[in-house]
PDB file of C-alpha atoms in Angstrom:
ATOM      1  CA  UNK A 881       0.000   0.000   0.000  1.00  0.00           C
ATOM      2  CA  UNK A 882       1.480   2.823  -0.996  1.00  0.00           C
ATOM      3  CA  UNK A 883       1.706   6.402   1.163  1.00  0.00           C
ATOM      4  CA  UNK A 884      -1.069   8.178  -0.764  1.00  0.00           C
ATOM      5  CA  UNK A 885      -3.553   5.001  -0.193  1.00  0.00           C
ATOM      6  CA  UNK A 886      -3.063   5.261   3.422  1.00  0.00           C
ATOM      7  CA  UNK A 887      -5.674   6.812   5.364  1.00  0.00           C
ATOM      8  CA  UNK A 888      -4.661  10.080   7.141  1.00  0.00           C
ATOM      9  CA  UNK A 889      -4.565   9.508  10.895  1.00  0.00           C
ATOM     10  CA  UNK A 890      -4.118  11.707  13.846  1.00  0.00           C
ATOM     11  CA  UNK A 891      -3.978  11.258  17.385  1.00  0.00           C
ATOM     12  CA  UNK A 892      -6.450  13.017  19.609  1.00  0.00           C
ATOM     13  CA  UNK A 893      -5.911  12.986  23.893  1.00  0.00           C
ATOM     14  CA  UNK A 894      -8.281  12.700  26.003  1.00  0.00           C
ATOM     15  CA  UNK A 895      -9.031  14.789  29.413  1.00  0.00           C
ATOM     16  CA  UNK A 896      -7.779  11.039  31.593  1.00  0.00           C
ATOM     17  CA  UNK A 897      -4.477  11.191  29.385  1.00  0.00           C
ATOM     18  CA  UNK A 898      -5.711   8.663  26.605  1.00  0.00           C
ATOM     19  CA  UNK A 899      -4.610   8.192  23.422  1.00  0.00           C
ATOM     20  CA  UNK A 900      -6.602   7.237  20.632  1.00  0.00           C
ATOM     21  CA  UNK A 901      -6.301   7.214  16.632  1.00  0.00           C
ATOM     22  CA  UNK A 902      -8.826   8.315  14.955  1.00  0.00           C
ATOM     23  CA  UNK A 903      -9.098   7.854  10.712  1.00  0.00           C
ATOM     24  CA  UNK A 904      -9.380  11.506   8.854  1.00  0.00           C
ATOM     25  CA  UNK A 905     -12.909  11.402   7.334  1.00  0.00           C
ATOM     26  CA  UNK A 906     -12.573  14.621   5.263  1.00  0.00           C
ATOM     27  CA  UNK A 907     -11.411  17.996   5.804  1.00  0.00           C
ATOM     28  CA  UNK A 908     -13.134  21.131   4.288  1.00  0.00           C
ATOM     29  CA  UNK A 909     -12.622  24.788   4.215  1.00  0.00           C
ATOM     30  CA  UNK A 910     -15.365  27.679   5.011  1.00  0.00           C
ATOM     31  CA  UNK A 911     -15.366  31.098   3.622  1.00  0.00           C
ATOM     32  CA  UNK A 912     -18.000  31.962   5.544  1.00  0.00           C
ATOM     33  CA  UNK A 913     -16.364  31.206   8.950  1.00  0.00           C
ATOM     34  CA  UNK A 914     -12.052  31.919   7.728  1.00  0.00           C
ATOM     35  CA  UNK A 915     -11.835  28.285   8.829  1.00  0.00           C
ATOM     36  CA  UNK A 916     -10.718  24.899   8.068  1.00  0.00           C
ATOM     37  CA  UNK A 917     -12.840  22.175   9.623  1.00  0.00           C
ATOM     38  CA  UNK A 918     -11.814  18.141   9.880  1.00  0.00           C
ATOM     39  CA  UNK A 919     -14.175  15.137  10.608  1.00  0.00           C
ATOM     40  CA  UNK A 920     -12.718  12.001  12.296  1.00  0.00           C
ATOM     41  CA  UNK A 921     -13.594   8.937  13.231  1.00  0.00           C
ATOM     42  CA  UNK A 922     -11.956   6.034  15.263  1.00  0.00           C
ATOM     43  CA  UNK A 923      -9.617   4.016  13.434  1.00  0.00           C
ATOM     44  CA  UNK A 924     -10.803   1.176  15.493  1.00  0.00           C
ATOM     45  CA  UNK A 925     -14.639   1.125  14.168  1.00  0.00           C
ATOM     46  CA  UNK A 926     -16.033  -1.255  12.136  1.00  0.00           C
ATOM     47  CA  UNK A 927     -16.745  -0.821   8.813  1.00  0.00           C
ATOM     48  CA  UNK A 928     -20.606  -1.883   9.652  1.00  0.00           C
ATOM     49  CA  UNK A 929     -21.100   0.094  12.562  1.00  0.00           C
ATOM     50  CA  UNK A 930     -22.211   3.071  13.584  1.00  0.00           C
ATOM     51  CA  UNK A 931     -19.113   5.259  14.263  1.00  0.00           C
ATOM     52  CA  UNK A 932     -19.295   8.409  16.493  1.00  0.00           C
ATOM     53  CA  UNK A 933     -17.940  10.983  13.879  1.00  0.00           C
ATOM     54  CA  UNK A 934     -16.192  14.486  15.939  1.00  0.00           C
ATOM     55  CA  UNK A 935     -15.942  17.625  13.946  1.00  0.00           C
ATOM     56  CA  UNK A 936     -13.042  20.171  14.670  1.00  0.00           C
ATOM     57  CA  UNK A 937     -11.982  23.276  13.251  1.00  0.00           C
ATOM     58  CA  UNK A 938      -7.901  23.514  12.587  1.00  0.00           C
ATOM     59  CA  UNK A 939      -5.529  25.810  10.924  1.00  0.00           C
ATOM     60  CA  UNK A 940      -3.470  24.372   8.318  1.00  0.00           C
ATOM     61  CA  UNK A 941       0.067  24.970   8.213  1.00  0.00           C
ATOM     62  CA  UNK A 942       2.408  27.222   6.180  1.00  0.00           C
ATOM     63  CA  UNK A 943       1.937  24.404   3.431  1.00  0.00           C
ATOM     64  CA  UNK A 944      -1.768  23.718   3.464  1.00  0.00           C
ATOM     65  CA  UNK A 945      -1.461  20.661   5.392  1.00  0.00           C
ATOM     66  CA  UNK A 946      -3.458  19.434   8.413  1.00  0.00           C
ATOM     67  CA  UNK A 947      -0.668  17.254   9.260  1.00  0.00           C
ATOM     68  CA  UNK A 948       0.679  18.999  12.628  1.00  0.00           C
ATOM     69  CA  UNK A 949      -2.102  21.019  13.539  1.00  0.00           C
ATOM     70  CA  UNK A 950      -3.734  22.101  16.707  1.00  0.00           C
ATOM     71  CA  UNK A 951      -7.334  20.857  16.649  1.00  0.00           C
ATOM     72  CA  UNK A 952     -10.262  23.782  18.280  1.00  0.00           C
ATOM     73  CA  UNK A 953     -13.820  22.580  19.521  1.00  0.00           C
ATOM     74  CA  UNK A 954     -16.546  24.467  17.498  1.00  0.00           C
ATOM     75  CA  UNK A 955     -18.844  26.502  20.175  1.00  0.00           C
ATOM     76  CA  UNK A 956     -20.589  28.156  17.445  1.00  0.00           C
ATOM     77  CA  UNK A 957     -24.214  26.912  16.758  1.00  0.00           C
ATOM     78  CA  UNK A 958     -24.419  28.336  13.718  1.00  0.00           C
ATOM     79  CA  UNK A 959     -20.835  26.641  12.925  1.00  0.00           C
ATOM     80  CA  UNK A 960     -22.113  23.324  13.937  1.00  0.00           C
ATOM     81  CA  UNK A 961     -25.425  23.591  11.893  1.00  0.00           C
ATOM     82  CA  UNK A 962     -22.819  24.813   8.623  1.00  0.00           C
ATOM     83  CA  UNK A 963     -20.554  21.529   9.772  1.00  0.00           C
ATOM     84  CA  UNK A 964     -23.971  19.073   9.938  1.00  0.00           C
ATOM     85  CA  UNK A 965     -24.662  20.155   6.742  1.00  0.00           C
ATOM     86  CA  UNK A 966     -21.133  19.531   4.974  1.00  0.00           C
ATOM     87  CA  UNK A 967     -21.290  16.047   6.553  1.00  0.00           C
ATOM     88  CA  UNK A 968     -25.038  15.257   5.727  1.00  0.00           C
ATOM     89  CA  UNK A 969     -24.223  16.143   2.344  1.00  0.00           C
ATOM     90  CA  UNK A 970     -20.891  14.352   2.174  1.00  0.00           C
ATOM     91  CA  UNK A 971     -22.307  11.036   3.619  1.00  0.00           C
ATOM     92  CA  UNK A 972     -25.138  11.066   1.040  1.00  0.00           C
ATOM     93  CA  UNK A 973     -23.073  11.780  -1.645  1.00  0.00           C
ATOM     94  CA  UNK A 974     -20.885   8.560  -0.504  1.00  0.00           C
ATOM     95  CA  UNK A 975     -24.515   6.512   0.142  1.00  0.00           C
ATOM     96  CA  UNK A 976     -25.227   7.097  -3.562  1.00  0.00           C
ATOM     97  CA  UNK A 977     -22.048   5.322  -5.173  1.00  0.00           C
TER      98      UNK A 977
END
């Protein structure tokens, strides 16, 4: 498997001090908001199940990349609604092929 087929993963740490890897789902930017937004899910899940899928907004770095990035809770209702709709739309799109 070659680099590019890999999925992109990224660590997230939990408030006990837990580590767990979590699969990139897709990351998006929004002109409305000035931000970049990523959806993960555990790398763990099966490919059946339900997964519980956490949004985040990010800054990419100097190159674009969400690679080493410091991951920000969205507060914003309005940002969530925008962020439920990207995903809603994404997943159907993905339902459909």
């Amino acid at each position: 498997m070659s680099e590019e087929d890999k999925e992109q993963q990224i660590t997230l740490v939990d408030e006990h001090g837990n580590e767990e890897l979590y699969n990139v789902l897709f990351t998006f930017d929004s002109e409305d908001y000035g931000k970049s937004y990523m959806f993960l899910y555990p790398s763990d899940a099966e490919d059946d199940a339900e997964v519980d899928i956490q949004a985040y907004s990010y800054v990419p770095d100097a190159d674009g990349n969400a690679d080493e990035v410091q991951l920000n809770e969205i507060e914003s209702d309005d940002e969530w609604k925008m962020a439920e709709e990207v995903l809603n739309t994404f997943l159907g799109d993905n339902d459909e092929d």
